[in-house]
Structure formats: C-alpha cells, structure tokens
XYZ file of C-alpha atoms in Angstrom:
406
model
C -10.811 -142.745 7.954
C -11.576 -140.570 10.969
C -15.139 -140.835 12.215
C -16.899 -137.424 12.322
C -20.044 -137.059 14.374
C -22.059 -133.806 14.418
C -25.188 -132.725 16.137
C -27.911 -131.447 13.826
C -27.291 -127.867 15.028
C -23.561 -128.180 14.425
C -24.070 -129.550 10.948
C -26.635 -126.926 9.972
C -24.296 -124.241 11.311
C -21.447 -125.559 9.170
C -23.682 -125.600 6.080
C -24.936 -122.056 6.763
C -21.416 -120.696 7.284
C -20.192 -122.417 4.109
C -23.018 -121.033 1.995
C -22.797 -117.476 3.337
C -18.986 -117.230 3.170
C -18.703 -118.610 -0.370
C -19.031 -115.822 -2.950
C -20.327 -118.230 -5.562
C -23.607 -118.374 -3.643
C -24.090 -114.601 -3.504
C -25.065 -111.978 -6.092
C -25.978 -114.274 -8.989
C -28.804 -114.690 -11.497
C -31.237 -117.573 -11.971
C -33.743 -117.924 -14.781
C -36.706 -120.216 -15.078
C -40.468 -120.482 -14.869
C -42.580 -119.426 -11.912
C -44.739 -121.934 -10.057
C -46.773 -121.681 -6.864
C -46.623 -117.879 -6.712
C -48.021 -116.721 -3.350
C -48.247 -113.130 -2.066
C -48.717 -112.863 1.706
C -50.215 -109.980 3.683
C -46.983 -109.861 5.655
C -45.359 -108.392 2.556
C -43.444 -111.538 1.586
C -43.552 -113.385 -1.726
C -42.918 -117.123 -2.090
C -42.681 -119.197 -5.270
C -40.877 -122.073 -6.934
C -38.512 -121.520 -9.844
C -38.265 -124.477 -12.194
C -37.071 -125.666 -15.554
C -37.650 -128.972 -17.362
C -35.486 -131.007 -14.980
C -35.342 -129.274 -11.594
C -36.961 -126.795 -9.249
C -35.965 -124.695 -6.236
C -37.843 -122.759 -3.543
C -37.544 -118.978 -3.577
C -38.547 -116.179 -1.187
C -38.724 -112.410 -1.688
C -39.074 -110.772 1.730
C -40.655 -107.307 1.769
C -41.051 -107.548 -1.981
C -42.716 -104.132 -2.293
C -39.623 -102.367 -0.929
C -37.569 -104.184 -3.537
C -39.831 -102.846 -6.282
C -40.876 -106.355 -7.251
C -44.075 -106.433 -9.288
C -47.254 -107.663 -7.582
C -48.705 -109.252 -10.718
C -46.379 -112.236 -11.135
C -48.258 -115.407 -12.007
C -47.877 -119.083 -12.701
C -45.848 -119.839 -15.817
C -44.095 -116.440 -16.094
C -40.567 -116.736 -17.440
C -38.330 -114.636 -15.246
C -34.760 -113.844 -14.407
C -33.994 -113.213 -10.726
C -31.041 -111.605 -8.994
C -30.484 -113.418 -5.726
C -28.436 -115.054 -2.950
C -28.501 -118.523 -1.422
C -30.327 -118.667 1.909
C -30.294 -121.374 4.558
C -32.736 -121.344 7.499
C -30.602 -123.034 10.128
C -33.380 -123.876 12.605
C -35.305 -125.992 10.098
C -32.534 -126.874 7.694
C -34.446 -125.278 4.823
C -32.511 -124.355 1.722
C -33.972 -121.590 -0.453
C -33.136 -118.727 -2.779
C -33.413 -115.193 -1.356
C -34.654 -112.958 -4.157
C -33.481 -109.344 -4.570
C -34.953 -108.521 -8.003
C -37.300 -110.175 -10.474
C -37.607 -109.277 -14.124
C -39.824 -110.722 -16.780
C -37.276 -109.867 -19.449
C -33.549 -110.347 -19.695
C -32.620 -106.646 -19.792
C -32.629 -105.870 -16.064
C -30.245 -108.666 -15.137
C -27.801 -107.552 -17.766
C -28.088 -103.990 -16.495
C -27.210 -105.088 -12.968
C -24.189 -107.011 -14.170
C -22.964 -103.966 -16.079
C -23.619 -101.873 -12.979
C -21.466 -104.142 -10.816
C -18.646 -103.930 -13.353
C -18.981 -100.136 -13.456
C -18.887 -99.935 -9.642
C -15.583 -101.794 -9.588
C -14.171 -99.495 -12.257
C -15.158 -96.293 -10.442
C -14.034 -97.625 -7.079
C -10.553 -98.230 -8.491
C -10.476 -94.585 -9.555
C -11.178 -93.523 -5.966
C -14.573 -92.019 -6.777
C -16.175 -93.620 -3.697
C -13.394 -92.572 -1.324
C -14.393 -90.553 1.741
C -11.266 -88.466 1.229
C -12.842 -86.998 -1.918
C -16.101 -85.994 -0.219
C -16.641 -82.234 0.145
C -18.065 -80.775 3.349
C -21.581 -79.367 3.081
C -21.847 -75.657 4.003
C -23.341 -75.154 7.467
C -25.501 -72.183 6.472
C -26.138 -72.116 2.703
C -27.770 -69.003 1.285
C -28.504 -70.378 -2.192
C -29.054 -73.940 -3.382
C -29.325 -75.432 -6.852
C -31.714 -78.285 -7.682
C -31.589 -80.651 -10.649
C -34.933 -82.464 -11.026
C -38.098 -82.482 -13.094
C -39.845 -79.125 -12.615
C -43.270 -80.793 -12.774
C -42.394 -83.671 -10.465
C -43.415 -84.152 -6.836
C -39.761 -84.031 -5.799
C -39.453 -80.369 -6.810
C -42.566 -79.345 -4.893
C -41.392 -81.276 -1.819
C -38.027 -79.511 -1.985
C -39.570 -76.038 -2.234
C -42.144 -76.737 0.470
C -39.603 -78.178 2.923
C -37.096 -75.376 2.241
C -39.642 -72.621 2.858
C -40.753 -74.370 6.031
C -37.235 -74.635 7.418
C -35.698 -71.350 6.202
C -37.816 -69.105 3.989
C -34.905 -66.838 3.008
C -33.033 -69.524 1.058
C -32.734 -68.842 -2.695
C -33.433 -71.799 -4.992
C -32.156 -72.235 -8.554
C -33.905 -75.056 -10.424
C -32.638 -76.787 -13.543
C -35.585 -78.752 -14.914
C -34.291 -82.046 -16.287
C -35.706 -85.365 -17.388
C -34.975 -87.873 -14.649
C -35.992 -91.087 -16.414
C -36.097 -92.500 -19.884
C -34.262 -91.566 -23.052
C -32.113 -88.430 -22.704
C -32.378 -88.327 -18.897
C -28.700 -88.866 -18.189
C -27.653 -86.104 -20.614
C -30.040 -83.587 -19.015
C -28.991 -84.479 -15.472
C -25.310 -84.017 -16.410
C -26.070 -80.702 -18.129
C -28.022 -79.513 -15.088
C -25.156 -80.266 -12.667
C -22.632 -78.535 -14.937
C -24.873 -75.476 -15.396
C -25.512 -74.977 -11.681
C -21.780 -75.336 -10.994
C -21.199 -72.227 -13.099
C -23.470 -70.029 -10.951
C -21.201 -68.432 -8.344
C -23.807 -67.706 -5.660
C -24.950 -71.339 -5.412
C -23.530 -72.943 -2.257
C -24.601 -76.558 -2.845
C -26.498 -78.697 -5.355
C -29.230 -81.297 -4.880
C -29.855 -83.686 -7.770
C -32.541 -86.350 -7.650
C -36.148 -87.359 -8.093
C -39.019 -89.124 -6.337
C -39.408 -92.875 -6.076
C -40.169 -95.355 -8.829
C -39.176 -98.713 -10.197
C -35.502 -99.544 -10.568
C -35.880 -98.944 -14.307
C -37.249 -95.455 -13.597
C -34.282 -94.669 -11.334
C -31.638 -96.120 -13.619
C -30.455 -92.765 -15.008
C -28.721 -92.242 -11.653
C -26.774 -95.464 -12.252
C -25.282 -94.228 -15.511
C -21.530 -93.632 -15.692
C -21.880 -90.109 -17.122
C -24.168 -89.062 -14.269
C -21.844 -90.557 -11.652
C -18.886 -88.663 -13.149
C -20.891 -85.411 -13.138
C -21.634 -85.883 -9.429
C -17.974 -86.646 -8.694
C -16.627 -83.723 -10.759
C -19.003 -81.172 -9.218
C -16.973 -78.230 -7.883
C -19.753 -77.465 -5.411
C -20.901 -79.896 -2.689
C -23.633 -82.127 -4.098
C -26.310 -84.364 -2.576
C -27.796 -87.391 -4.331
C -31.511 -87.377 -3.467
C -33.373 -90.186 -5.197
C -36.542 -91.504 -3.571
C -35.554 -95.034 -2.670
C -34.501 -96.820 0.511
C -33.470 -100.356 -0.346
C -30.766 -99.985 -2.990
C -27.773 -97.723 -3.267
C -27.497 -96.066 -6.669
C -24.224 -95.077 -8.291
C -24.965 -91.380 -7.708
C -25.295 -92.119 -3.980
C -21.799 -93.581 -3.882
C -20.019 -90.704 -5.630
C -22.027 -87.788 -4.194
C -20.706 -85.841 -1.213
C -23.854 -86.843 0.696
C -26.686 -89.312 0.109
C -30.320 -88.640 1.005
C -33.021 -91.297 0.707
C -35.552 -88.723 -0.551
C -35.476 -85.140 -1.878
C -37.207 -84.012 1.331
C -34.470 -85.605 3.442
C -31.860 -83.833 1.298
C -33.309 -80.477 2.367
C -33.393 -81.624 5.991
C -29.697 -82.496 5.716
C -28.656 -79.340 3.879
C -30.876 -76.571 5.287
C -30.957 -75.769 9.011
C -34.189 -74.659 10.670
C -34.171 -70.884 11.031
C -35.923 -71.033 14.381
C -33.298 -73.442 15.718
C -30.515 -71.137 14.519
C -32.058 -68.167 16.307
C -32.501 -70.162 19.501
C -28.937 -71.408 19.281
C -27.647 -67.845 18.785
C -29.642 -66.648 21.815
C -28.260 -69.496 23.932
C -24.730 -68.659 22.855
C -25.326 -64.963 23.486
C -26.526 -65.666 27.024
C -23.593 -67.974 27.619
C -21.065 -65.403 26.359
C -22.697 -62.605 28.372
C -22.503 -64.769 31.492
C -18.835 -65.465 30.845
C -18.165 -61.753 30.347
C -19.972 -60.834 33.578
C -18.043 -63.457 35.513
C -14.769 -62.258 34.005
C -15.543 -58.619 34.854
C -16.377 -59.551 38.447
C -13.177 -61.559 38.732
C -11.070 -58.736 37.299
C -12.716 -56.214 39.644
C -11.850 -58.355 42.644
C -8.315 -58.740 41.392
C -8.013 -54.993 40.800
C -9.297 -54.183 44.298
C -6.881 -56.658 45.753
C -4.001 -55.067 43.896
C -5.143 -51.571 44.838
C -4.949 -52.497 48.527
C -1.596 -54.148 48.124
C 1.193 -52.525 50.265
C 3.636 -52.382 47.372
C 1.149 -50.535 45.169
C 0.267 -48.105 47.955
C 3.936 -47.209 48.488
C 4.623 -47.198 44.784
C 4.927 -43.390 44.434
C 7.338 -43.146 47.356
C 9.337 -45.966 45.930
C 9.549 -44.120 42.607
C 10.817 -40.982 44.390
C 13.480 -43.014 46.146
C 14.529 -44.563 42.883
C 14.727 -41.102 41.297
C 17.015 -39.810 44.095
C 19.199 -42.888 43.811
C 19.354 -42.429 40.057
C 20.324 -38.759 40.477
C 23.162 -39.680 42.876
C 24.430 -42.341 40.535
C 24.232 -39.920 37.633
C 26.299 -37.258 39.517
C 28.862 -39.839 40.556
C 29.144 -41.155 37.036
C 29.516 -37.621 35.652
C 32.452 -36.920 38.017
C 34.178 -40.139 37.058
C 33.752 -39.410 33.349
C 35.115 -35.843 33.778
C 38.133 -37.138 35.715
C 38.870 -39.798 33.108
C 38.647 -37.225 30.303
C 41.010 -34.816 32.091
C 43.532 -37.573 32.766
C 43.490 -38.647 29.137
C 43.810 -35.027 28.029
C 46.951 -34.470 30.180
C 48.536 -37.655 28.877
C 47.819 -36.593 25.304
C 49.334 -33.088 25.822
C 52.511 -34.566 27.339
C 52.912 -36.876 24.359
C 52.398 -33.978 21.957
C 55.119 -31.917 23.717
C 57.475 -34.841 23.630
C 56.897 -35.395 19.924
C 57.461 -31.710 19.213
C 60.698 -31.681 21.203
C 62.005 -34.596 19.154
C 61.273 -32.884 15.836
C 64.637 -32.314 13.995
C 63.504 -28.857 12.877
C 63.143 -27.763 16.477
C 66.738 -28.875 17.109
C 67.958 -26.815 14.138
C 66.267 -23.709 15.537
C 68.597 -23.949 18.532
C 71.664 -23.452 16.280
C 72.365 -26.973 15.192
C 72.710 -28.157 11.561
C 72.736 -31.373 9.552
C 75.407 -32.113 6.926
C 74.809 -34.605 4.129
C 76.988 -36.015 1.377
C 75.093 -37.425 -1.545
C 71.887 -37.372 0.591
C 73.604 -39.376 3.316
C 73.869 -37.760 6.755
C 77.512 -37.379 7.850
C 78.008 -38.708 11.348
C 81.777 -39.229 11.235
C 84.482 -36.979 9.686
C 86.108 -40.018 8.196
C 83.173 -40.369 5.812
C 84.375 -37.312 3.841
C 87.325 -36.535 1.593
C 88.833 -33.277 0.425
C 86.946 -32.059 -2.639
C 83.591 -33.654 -1.699
C 80.581 -31.459 -2.255
C 78.489 -31.348 0.893
C 75.145 -29.773 1.866
C 74.456 -28.274 5.268
C 70.819 -27.911 6.391
C 70.013 -25.043 8.778
C 66.672 -24.083 10.313
C 65.919 -21.578 7.550
C 67.731 -23.031 4.513
C 70.579 -25.087 3.036
C 74.292 -24.336 2.296
C 76.259 -26.154 -0.373
C 80.056 -26.176 0.043
C 83.233 -27.973 -0.974
C 85.573 -29.673 1.505
C 88.899 -27.827 1.391
C 90.453 -29.361 4.441
C 89.642 -32.107 6.915
C 90.719 -31.478 10.494
C 90.479 -34.478 12.772
C 90.150 -33.647 16.470
C 92.299 -35.474 18.909
C 90.707 -38.224 20.910
C 90.536 -37.721 24.605
C 92.466 -40.105 26.685
C 90.422 -42.442 28.677
C-alpha cells in the first residue's frame, strides 16, 4: 500500500474541496432540537442541533437578513435548510444555516419550490432570450401591489420625485396570505389590457419568507412570464431570489429600486438633451465652416472660372458636329433614294404588260405559254394575250420557218 503523507493544510484543503464539490452536502434539511442558542451583536447566530444520539454545531451568519427569528430558545424543535461548512484554518466542521422553521411546513415549501424551479427552467421561462427590453422613456406605468401598503407610497413618491409627468395605474391586490396569488395574477392580466401602459411593476415591501411566498407560486410566475408588456418583479428582499424574480423581465430588490430602474430622472433627461443639442450645433457649425472653405476653394479654381468659356466652346463644337452629321445624313438619304428609283425603273421595264404595249403578244395553249411551234397541232384552240385584251383562235396551218445555216 502506497504511503500518503499530507500536511495539515493540504489535508484540510482536500476535505474542504470534497465537501463543497459534493452536492449531497449542499441544499439539504436537518431536523432536531436546539441547544446552546447564542445571538451575537455581530449579527451571527450559533447553536447546536441534536437528537437522542448525536449533535452537530450550526451557524447562521447575518441571521436577520435571512429572516431567521430572534426568539429561538433551548429545546425548540426545528427544521433547518442548510449546507455543510468547513473552516479550513481551524479544521472546524459545522452546518451553515440558511433557514430555520419551528414547524415542518417551510421546509416542504422550499423542496416544492426547488422542484418547481427545475420545471420552469426546462420550459425556458428563465432564459435571457425571453426577456423583454424595458422602454427607455415610459409615459404610463402599471403597479400591482397593496394600495394601503408602504410599497405603493414609496412607488408614487419616488416616481413624482424623478418624473412628475408619469401616469400611474394601480391595481390594488393582496400580496400575502390566502387569495394573494389569484389577485396578483388578476392584476397583471388587467394591466396588460390597458393599451397606454408601457410597463408593469408587481411587488410589495419586505417581510418574512412566508409573507413573500405568493411570489413563489407557479401561477404568479406564469403571469409574470406571459405578460405582454415588460414587467419588473419588485419584492422587498435582498438575500433570496423569488420565482417572480427569475421569470420577470427585470428584478428589483425593492419597489423603490424598481422605479429607479424604470423611470429616468426628468432633470437628467433635460441636461442630456441640452448636451446633445450643443454637440449637434457644434458639429453643424464645423460642417458649415468646412463647406464654406471648400466652396471658396472651388470658386477660385481655374476650371470653374473658365467654365462659361468652356461651355461656349463645347456649344460651337457641338454645332459643327451637328452640321457635319446633317450633311452626311442628307447624302446617305439621297444615295439610297437614287438606288431605289433605279430599281423601280428596272422592275417596271421587266413587267410583261409593258412588253405587250410595245406590240408583242403571248400565246398559250391550255394555259401553257407556247415557246416553240412544235408544241402545237392543227386544230388546237389557242389564246393570244395582247396589251388590251385576249384573242381566241384555231390553228388552221402550221408554218415552220427554215433554220439559218450556221
């Protein structure tokens, strides 16, 4: 067997890496009885969790931010949601507490929440590709929250401070307890049907995780995701990410921060417009100066100065070319005309009717022109065509002329 020798630091590092990289030691529940509960001014809570046979040290750092109660006491039966922690420098093994509940309901709720997160993530509801862009300069916003709650008053106050001309539609909804999820969903759907609303803010002020749980409900998450208008999840908490935060187009840690994200400061807009106006005016002035210099340069250019004379020369050259072209065209037309007249005269002279007018005739036998006397016999009926009519006659005698001696 190979001998393995570690330094203490090496060994503690191996243990720490093993514990932190092994999922079995993260995101799990422990239940037992509290012992040695100690709240420190630093904001940390230490205690021992035990059962009949064993015990283990536990620590809840910044317990107030985790909404852990400050009245836990010796002997309380609790269920904690936690991770394994290992302090490498001292080799201390302990449980790092995320939540503590005196009843079993909260732990079960968190387990259901984790299962729901996986389900919605598979559907792409957390994907950045599905996030809508918030409008840069909204004119009207819709708010889903309790009308009597501090969150509503913070929203109105912050909005009026940043941009007093913004219109606000409020759908007053329960944001905790029985019926809260139904009213939040109804509020989001209602505000989506108001055309002039540019974006929606849905949320509430802070509270315990139980108070905020309506924003972890599946129906609420789906309403956020299905919102046709950009929507911000604005629930007053910092430590944990609620389901509405994951599916919303934007997450704000408080309702006030939601307004700071969504509504620009009117004064800043005006100052920005003035800066842009000055910048554009400066660009225009510089461009005008540049174009003036360019124009003056072109005006003094030799080619531009002699431009009119050059045009006159081009006109004279064009006139000469035009006259020359006109002569050529006239000559070509006359030549073609003479050729055409000669061909017409030639065609006319070859017309058989013209030949007949000079005293000649054409004799046919049975529509066939007689070119040789031998083609006829005595008694044949022949037809002789003259210039002004035809003569039909019968061959009485055939006289063959004597051939000239060669």
